[in-house]
Short mmCIF file of C-alpha atoms in Angstrom, two decimals:
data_model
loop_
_atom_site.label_atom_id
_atom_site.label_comp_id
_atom_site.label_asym_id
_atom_site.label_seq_id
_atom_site.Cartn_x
_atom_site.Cartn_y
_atom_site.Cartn_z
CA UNK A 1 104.73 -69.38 150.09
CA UNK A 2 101.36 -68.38 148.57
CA UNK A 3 102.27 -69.10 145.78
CA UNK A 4 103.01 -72.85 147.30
CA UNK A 5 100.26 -72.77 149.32
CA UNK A 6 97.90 -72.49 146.10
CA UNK A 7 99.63 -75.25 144.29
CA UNK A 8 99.26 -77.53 147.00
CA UNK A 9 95.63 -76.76 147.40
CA UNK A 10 94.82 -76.76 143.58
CA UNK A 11 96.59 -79.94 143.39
CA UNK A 12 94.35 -81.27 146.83
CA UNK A 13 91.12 -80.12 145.00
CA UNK A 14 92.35 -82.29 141.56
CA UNK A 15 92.86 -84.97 143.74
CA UNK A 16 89.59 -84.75 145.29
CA UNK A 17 87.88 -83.73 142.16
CA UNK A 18 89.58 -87.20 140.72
CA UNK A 19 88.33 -89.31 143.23
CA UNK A 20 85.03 -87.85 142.78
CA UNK A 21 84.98 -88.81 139.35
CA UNK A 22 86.37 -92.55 140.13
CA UNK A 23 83.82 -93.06 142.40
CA UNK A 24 81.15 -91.61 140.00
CA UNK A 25 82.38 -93.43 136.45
CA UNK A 26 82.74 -96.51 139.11
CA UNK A 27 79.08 -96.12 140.39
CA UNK A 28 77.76 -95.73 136.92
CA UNK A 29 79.58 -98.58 135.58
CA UNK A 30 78.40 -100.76 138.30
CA UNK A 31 74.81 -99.43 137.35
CA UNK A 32 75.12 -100.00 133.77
CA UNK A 33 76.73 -103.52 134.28
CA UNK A 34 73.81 -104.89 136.70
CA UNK A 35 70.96 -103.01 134.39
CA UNK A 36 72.82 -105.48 131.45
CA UNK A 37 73.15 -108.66 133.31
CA UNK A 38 69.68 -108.17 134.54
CA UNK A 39 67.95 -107.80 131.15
CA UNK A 40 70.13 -110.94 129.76
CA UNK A 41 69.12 -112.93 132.87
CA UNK A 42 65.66 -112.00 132.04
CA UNK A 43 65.95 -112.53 128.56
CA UNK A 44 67.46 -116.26 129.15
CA UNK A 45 64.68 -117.22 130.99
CA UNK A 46 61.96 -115.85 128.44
CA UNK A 47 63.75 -118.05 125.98
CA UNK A 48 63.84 -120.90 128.35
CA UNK A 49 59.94 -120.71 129.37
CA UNK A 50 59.62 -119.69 125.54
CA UNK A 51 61.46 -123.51 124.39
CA UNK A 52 60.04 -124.91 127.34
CA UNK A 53 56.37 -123.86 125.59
CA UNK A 54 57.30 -125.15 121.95
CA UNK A 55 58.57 -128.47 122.93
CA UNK A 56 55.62 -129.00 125.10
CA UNK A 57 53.02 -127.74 122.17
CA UNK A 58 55.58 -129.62 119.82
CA UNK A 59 54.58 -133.11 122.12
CA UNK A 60 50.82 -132.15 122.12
CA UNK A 61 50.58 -132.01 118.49
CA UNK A 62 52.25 -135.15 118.13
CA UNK A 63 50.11 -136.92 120.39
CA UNK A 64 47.09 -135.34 118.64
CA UNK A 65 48.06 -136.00 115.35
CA UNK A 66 48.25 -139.91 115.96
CA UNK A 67 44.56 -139.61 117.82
CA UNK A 68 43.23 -138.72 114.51
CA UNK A 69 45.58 -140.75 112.50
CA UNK A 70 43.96 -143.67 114.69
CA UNK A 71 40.34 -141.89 114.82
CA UNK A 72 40.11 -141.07 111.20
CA UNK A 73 41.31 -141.20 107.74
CA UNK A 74 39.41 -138.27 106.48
CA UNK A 75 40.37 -136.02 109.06
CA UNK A 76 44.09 -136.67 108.34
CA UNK A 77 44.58 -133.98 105.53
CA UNK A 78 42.94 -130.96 107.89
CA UNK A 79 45.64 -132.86 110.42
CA UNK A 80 48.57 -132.68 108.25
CA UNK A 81 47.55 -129.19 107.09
CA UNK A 82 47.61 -128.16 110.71
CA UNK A 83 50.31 -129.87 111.04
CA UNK A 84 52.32 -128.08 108.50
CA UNK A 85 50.71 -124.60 110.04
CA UNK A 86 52.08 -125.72 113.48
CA UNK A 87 55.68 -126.80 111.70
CA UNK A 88 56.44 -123.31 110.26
CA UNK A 89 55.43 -121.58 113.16
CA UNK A 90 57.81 -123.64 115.09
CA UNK A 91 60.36 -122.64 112.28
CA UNK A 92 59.62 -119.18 113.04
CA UNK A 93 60.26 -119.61 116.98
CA UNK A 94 63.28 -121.28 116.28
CA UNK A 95 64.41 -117.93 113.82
CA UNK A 96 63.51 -116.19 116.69
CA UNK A 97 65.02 -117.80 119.41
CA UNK A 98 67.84 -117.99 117.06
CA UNK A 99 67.81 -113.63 116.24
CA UNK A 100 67.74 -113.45 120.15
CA UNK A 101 71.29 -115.73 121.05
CA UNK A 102 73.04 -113.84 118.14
CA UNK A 103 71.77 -110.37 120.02
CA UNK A 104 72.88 -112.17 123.48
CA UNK A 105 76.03 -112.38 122.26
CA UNK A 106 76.22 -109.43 121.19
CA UNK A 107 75.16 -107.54 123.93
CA UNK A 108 77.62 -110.18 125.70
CA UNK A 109 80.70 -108.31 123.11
CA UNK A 110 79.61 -105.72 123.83
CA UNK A 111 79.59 -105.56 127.48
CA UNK A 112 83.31 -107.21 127.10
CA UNK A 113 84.29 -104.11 125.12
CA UNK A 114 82.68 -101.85 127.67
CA UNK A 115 84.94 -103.43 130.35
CA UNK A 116 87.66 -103.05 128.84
CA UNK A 117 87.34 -99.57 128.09
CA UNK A 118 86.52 -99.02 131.49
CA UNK A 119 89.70 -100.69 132.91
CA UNK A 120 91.38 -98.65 130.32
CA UNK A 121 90.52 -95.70 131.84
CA UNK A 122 90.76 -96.25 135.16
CA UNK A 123 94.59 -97.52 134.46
CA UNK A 124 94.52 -94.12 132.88
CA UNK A 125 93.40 -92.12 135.86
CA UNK A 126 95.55 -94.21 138.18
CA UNK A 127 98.22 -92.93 136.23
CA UNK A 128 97.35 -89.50 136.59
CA UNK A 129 96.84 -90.15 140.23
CA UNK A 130 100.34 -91.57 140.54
CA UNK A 131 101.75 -88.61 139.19
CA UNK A 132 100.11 -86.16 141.38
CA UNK A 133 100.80 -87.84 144.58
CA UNK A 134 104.55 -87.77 143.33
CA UNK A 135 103.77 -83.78 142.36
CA UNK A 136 102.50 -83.79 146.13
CA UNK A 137 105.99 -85.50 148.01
CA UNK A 138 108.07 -82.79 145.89
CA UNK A 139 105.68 -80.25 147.36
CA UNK A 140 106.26 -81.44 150.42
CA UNK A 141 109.78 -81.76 150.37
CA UNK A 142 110.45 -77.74 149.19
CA UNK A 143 107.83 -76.75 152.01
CA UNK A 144 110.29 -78.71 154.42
CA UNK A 145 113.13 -76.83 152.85
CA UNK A 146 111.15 -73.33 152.94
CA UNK A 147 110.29 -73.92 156.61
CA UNK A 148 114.24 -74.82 157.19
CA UNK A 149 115.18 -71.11 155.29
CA UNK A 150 112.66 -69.15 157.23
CA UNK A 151 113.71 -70.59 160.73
CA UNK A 152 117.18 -69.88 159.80
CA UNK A 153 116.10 -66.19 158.70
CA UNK A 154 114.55 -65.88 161.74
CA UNK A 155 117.49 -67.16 164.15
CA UNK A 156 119.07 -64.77 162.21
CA UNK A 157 117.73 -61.74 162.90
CA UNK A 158 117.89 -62.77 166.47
CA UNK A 159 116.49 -64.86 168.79
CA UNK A 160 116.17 -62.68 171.72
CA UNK A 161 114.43 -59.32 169.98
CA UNK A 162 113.64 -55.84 172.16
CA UNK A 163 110.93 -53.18 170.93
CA UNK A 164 110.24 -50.31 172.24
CA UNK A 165 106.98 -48.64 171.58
CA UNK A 166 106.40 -44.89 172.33
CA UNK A 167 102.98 -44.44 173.75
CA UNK A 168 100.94 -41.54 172.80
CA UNK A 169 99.88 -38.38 174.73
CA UNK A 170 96.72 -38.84 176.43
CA UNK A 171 94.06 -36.38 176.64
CA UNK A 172 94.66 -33.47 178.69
CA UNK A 173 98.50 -34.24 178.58
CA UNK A 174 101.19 -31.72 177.61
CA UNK A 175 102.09 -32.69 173.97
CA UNK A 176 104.85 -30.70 174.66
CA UNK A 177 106.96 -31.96 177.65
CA UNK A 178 107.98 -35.18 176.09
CA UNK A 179 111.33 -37.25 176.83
CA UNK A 180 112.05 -38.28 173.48
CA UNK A 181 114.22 -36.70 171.51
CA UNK A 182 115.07 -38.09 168.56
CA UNK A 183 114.18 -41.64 166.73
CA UNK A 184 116.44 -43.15 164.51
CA UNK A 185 115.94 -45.48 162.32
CA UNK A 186 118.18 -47.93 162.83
CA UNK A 187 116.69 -48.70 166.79
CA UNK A 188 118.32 -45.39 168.45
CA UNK A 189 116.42 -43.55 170.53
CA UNK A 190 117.71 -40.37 172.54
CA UNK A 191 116.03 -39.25 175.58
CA UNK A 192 116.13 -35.94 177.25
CA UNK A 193 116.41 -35.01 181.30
CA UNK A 194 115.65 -31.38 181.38
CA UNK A 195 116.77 -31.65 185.45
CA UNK A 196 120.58 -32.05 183.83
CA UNK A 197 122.16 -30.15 181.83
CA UNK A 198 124.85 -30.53 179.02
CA UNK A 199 125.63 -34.39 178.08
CA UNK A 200 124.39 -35.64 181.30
CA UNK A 201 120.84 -34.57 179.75
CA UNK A 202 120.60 -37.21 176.92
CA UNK A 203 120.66 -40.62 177.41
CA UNK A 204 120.54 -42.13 173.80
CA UNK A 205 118.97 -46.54 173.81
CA UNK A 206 119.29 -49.19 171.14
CA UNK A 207 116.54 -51.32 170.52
CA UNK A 208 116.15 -54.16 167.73
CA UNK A 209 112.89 -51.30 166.36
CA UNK A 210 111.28 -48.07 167.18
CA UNK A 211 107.91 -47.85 167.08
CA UNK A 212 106.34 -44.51 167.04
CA UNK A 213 103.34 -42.88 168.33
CA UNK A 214 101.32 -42.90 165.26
CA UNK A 215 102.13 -46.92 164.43
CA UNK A 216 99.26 -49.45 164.21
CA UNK A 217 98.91 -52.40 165.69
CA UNK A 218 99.16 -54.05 162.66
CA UNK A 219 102.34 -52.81 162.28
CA UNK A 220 103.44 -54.09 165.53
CA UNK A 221 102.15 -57.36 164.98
CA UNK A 222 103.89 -57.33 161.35
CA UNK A 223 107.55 -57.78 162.51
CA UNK A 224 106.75 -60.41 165.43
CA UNK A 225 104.03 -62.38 163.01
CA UNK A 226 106.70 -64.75 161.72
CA UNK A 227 107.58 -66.40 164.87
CA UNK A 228 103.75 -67.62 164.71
CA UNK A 229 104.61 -69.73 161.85
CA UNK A 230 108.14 -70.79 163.89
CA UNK A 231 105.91 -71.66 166.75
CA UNK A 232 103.96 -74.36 164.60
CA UNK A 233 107.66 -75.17 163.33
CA UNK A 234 108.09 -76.28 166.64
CA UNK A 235 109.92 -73.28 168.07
CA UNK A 236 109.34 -72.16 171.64
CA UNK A 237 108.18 -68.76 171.32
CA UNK A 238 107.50 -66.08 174.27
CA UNK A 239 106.46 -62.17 173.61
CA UNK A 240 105.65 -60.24 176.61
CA UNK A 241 105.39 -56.87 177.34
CA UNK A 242 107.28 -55.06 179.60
CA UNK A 243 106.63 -51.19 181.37
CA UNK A 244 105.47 -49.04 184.40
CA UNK A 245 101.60 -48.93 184.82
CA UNK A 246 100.24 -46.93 182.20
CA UNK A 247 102.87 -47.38 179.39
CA UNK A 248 100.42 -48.90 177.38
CA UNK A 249 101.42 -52.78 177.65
CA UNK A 250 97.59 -53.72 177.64
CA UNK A 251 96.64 -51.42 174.50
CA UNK A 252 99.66 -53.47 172.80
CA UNK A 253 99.42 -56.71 174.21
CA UNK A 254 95.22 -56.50 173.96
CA UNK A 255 93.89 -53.81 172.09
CA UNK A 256 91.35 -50.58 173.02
CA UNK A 257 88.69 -52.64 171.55
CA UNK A 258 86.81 -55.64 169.96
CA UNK A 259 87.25 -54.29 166.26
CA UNK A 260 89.86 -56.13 164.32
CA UNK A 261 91.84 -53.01 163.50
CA UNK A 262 92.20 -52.60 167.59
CA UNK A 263 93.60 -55.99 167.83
CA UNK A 264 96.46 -56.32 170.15
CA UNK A 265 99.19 -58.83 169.79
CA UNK A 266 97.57 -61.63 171.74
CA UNK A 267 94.38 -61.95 169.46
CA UNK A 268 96.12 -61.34 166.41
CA UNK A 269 98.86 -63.97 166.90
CA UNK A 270 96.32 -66.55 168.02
CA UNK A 271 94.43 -65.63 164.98
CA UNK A 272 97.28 -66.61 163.27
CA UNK A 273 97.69 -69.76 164.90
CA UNK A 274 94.79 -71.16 163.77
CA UNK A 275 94.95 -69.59 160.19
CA UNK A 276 98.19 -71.56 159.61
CA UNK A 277 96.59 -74.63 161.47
CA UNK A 278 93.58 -74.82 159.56
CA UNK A 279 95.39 -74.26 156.00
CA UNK A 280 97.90 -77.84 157.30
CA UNK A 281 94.96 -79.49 158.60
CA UNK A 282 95.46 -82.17 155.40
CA UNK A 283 99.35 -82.75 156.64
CA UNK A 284 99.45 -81.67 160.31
CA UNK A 285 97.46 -82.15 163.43
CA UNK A 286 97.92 -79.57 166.10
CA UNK A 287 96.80 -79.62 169.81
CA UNK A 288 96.45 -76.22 171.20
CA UNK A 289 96.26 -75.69 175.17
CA UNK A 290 95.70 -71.91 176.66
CA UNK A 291 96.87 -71.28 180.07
CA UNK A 292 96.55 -67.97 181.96
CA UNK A 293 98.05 -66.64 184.79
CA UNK A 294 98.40 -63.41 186.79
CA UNK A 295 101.34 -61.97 188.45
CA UNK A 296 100.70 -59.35 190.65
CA UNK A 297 102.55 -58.29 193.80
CA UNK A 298 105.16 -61.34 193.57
CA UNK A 299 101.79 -64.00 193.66
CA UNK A 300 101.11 -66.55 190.74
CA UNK A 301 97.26 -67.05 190.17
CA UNK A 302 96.10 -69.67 187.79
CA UNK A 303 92.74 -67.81 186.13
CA UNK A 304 91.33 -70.08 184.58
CA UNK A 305 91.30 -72.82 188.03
CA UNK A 306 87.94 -73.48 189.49
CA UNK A 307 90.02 -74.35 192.83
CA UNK A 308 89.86 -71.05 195.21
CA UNK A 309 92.72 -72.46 196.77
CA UNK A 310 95.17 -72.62 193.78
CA UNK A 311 94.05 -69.22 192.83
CA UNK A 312 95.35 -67.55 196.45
CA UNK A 313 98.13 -70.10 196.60
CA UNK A 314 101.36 -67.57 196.71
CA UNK A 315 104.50 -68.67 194.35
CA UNK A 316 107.53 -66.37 194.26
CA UNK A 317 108.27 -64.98 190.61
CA UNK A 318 111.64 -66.33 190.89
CA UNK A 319 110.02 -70.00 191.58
CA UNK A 320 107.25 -68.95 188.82
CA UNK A 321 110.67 -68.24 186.55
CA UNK A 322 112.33 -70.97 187.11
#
């Protein structure tokens, strides 16, 4: 599953990473393609004002030349000679303006070619795209077929489970007037009445697991932490604890402290809840909703109401069970 779990989010980030580079080669292209058609519009109308300018000079000299024609005979060579001047110089605008089409059109190709490299390339990465979104419905389909297995392992194994956790001696207690007699490890666990005598003194239990007095709570947590993944599954999932007052259900259920190696089952499963949330947050949207009550002399109290009333209103356990 980790091993999944990296695939898919290596194969998120390429698809992200991907995008990001559409978007930029897109924006870039876009940039590059207005910059061009910018400098040719520009360069059309320089040519334009530029042939606007010769034909206009062209008409000037025209009209001048047939004022001295008219004016005077002997000022008709320095005419013609100016004349001549004027004509190459319009042969070398029209050179010019003719060098700058041919480079239009080039630049023209050349955009064309540009184009179609791009669209080239985008087909390209479309491709690519294509086949990681298929890469991503397989994914999906063996995660739907892993979370099928692990339910299954866990119906398995049972879906009613009993622990039993041997608290401790506490300060100042006899370590040596203890009930328990023997832990096996298959879930026995024998315990001793020293007021009897013979077989009458042992009493032997069977539990799914024995936990013993030197166990973690991380170790406790580890063989109820898969039914937090069942739970988002959508499995209904309860774990209480159950004992006389001072057995040690809040130290299990809570922790001694705010450390995360004191952890009880309650923060560490939650913690858990929202690891496994956050890590689907790309394929599944969970709402979460905390409620929290208090049982306590056969009386239901909501603690987390603002309403005094519902907090003293009395419910029977068995109406609170039902």
């Amino acid at each position: 599953m980790v091993r999944l779990m990296r695939e898919k989010e290596n194969a998120e980030n390429t698809v992200t990473n991907l995008q990001q580079e559409i978007q930029v080669m897109s924006r870039m292209f876009e940039e590059y393609r207005e910059q061009m058609e910018e400098k040719t519009s520009q360069m059309e109308e320089h040519l334009t004002l530029r042939a606007k300018e010769a034909e206009f000079l062209l008409t000037q000299s025209k009209k001048r030349v047939e004022e001295v024609e008219t004016a005077s005979e002997l000022q008709s060579q320095l005419w013609s000679k100016k004349a001549n001047t004027f004509r190459s110089f319009m042969d070398n605008q029209k050179l010019s303006i003719k060098d700058i089409r041919i480079s239009s059109q080039s630049i023209k190709q050349e955009m064309f070619a540009l184009q179609m490299k791009w669209r080239d390339e985008i087909s390209n990465i479309g491709l690519d795209l294509k086949g990681l979104v298929d890469a991503a419905e397989n994914y999906h389909g063996v995660l739907a077929e892993n979370q099928k297995l692990f339910n299954e392992v866990q119906e398995l194994k049972g879906n009613i489970r009993v622990y039993c956790r041997v608290r401790p001696f506490l300060p100042g207690q006899d370590g040596k007037s203890t009930a328990v007699d023997y832990i096996g490890e298959n879930g026995e666990i024998l315990i001793s009445n020293p007021s009897k005598q013979g077989k009458d003194g042992y009493r032997m239990f069977k539990f799914n697991k024995i936990f013993n007095t030197h166990v973690s709570q991380a170790e406790v947590f580890s063989d109820i932490q898969p039914l937090i993944r069942s739970v988002l599954d959508g499995f209904n999932v309860c774990i209480f604890a159950y004992g006389q007052t001072g057995s040690g259900k809040t130290y299990t259920m809570s922790g001694p402290g705010k450390s995360k190696e004191d952890w009880g089952v309650n923060y560490r499963a939650l913690n858990d809840l929202f690891d496994i949330s956050l890590k689907r947050r790309n394929t599944f949207s969970y709402e979460v909703e905390v409620q929290m009550v208090e049982i306590y002399n056969e009386q239901v109290r909501d603690l987390l109401s603002n309403d005094i009333a519902q907090k003293r209103n009395t419910r029977y356990l068995e109406y609170f069970s039902t």
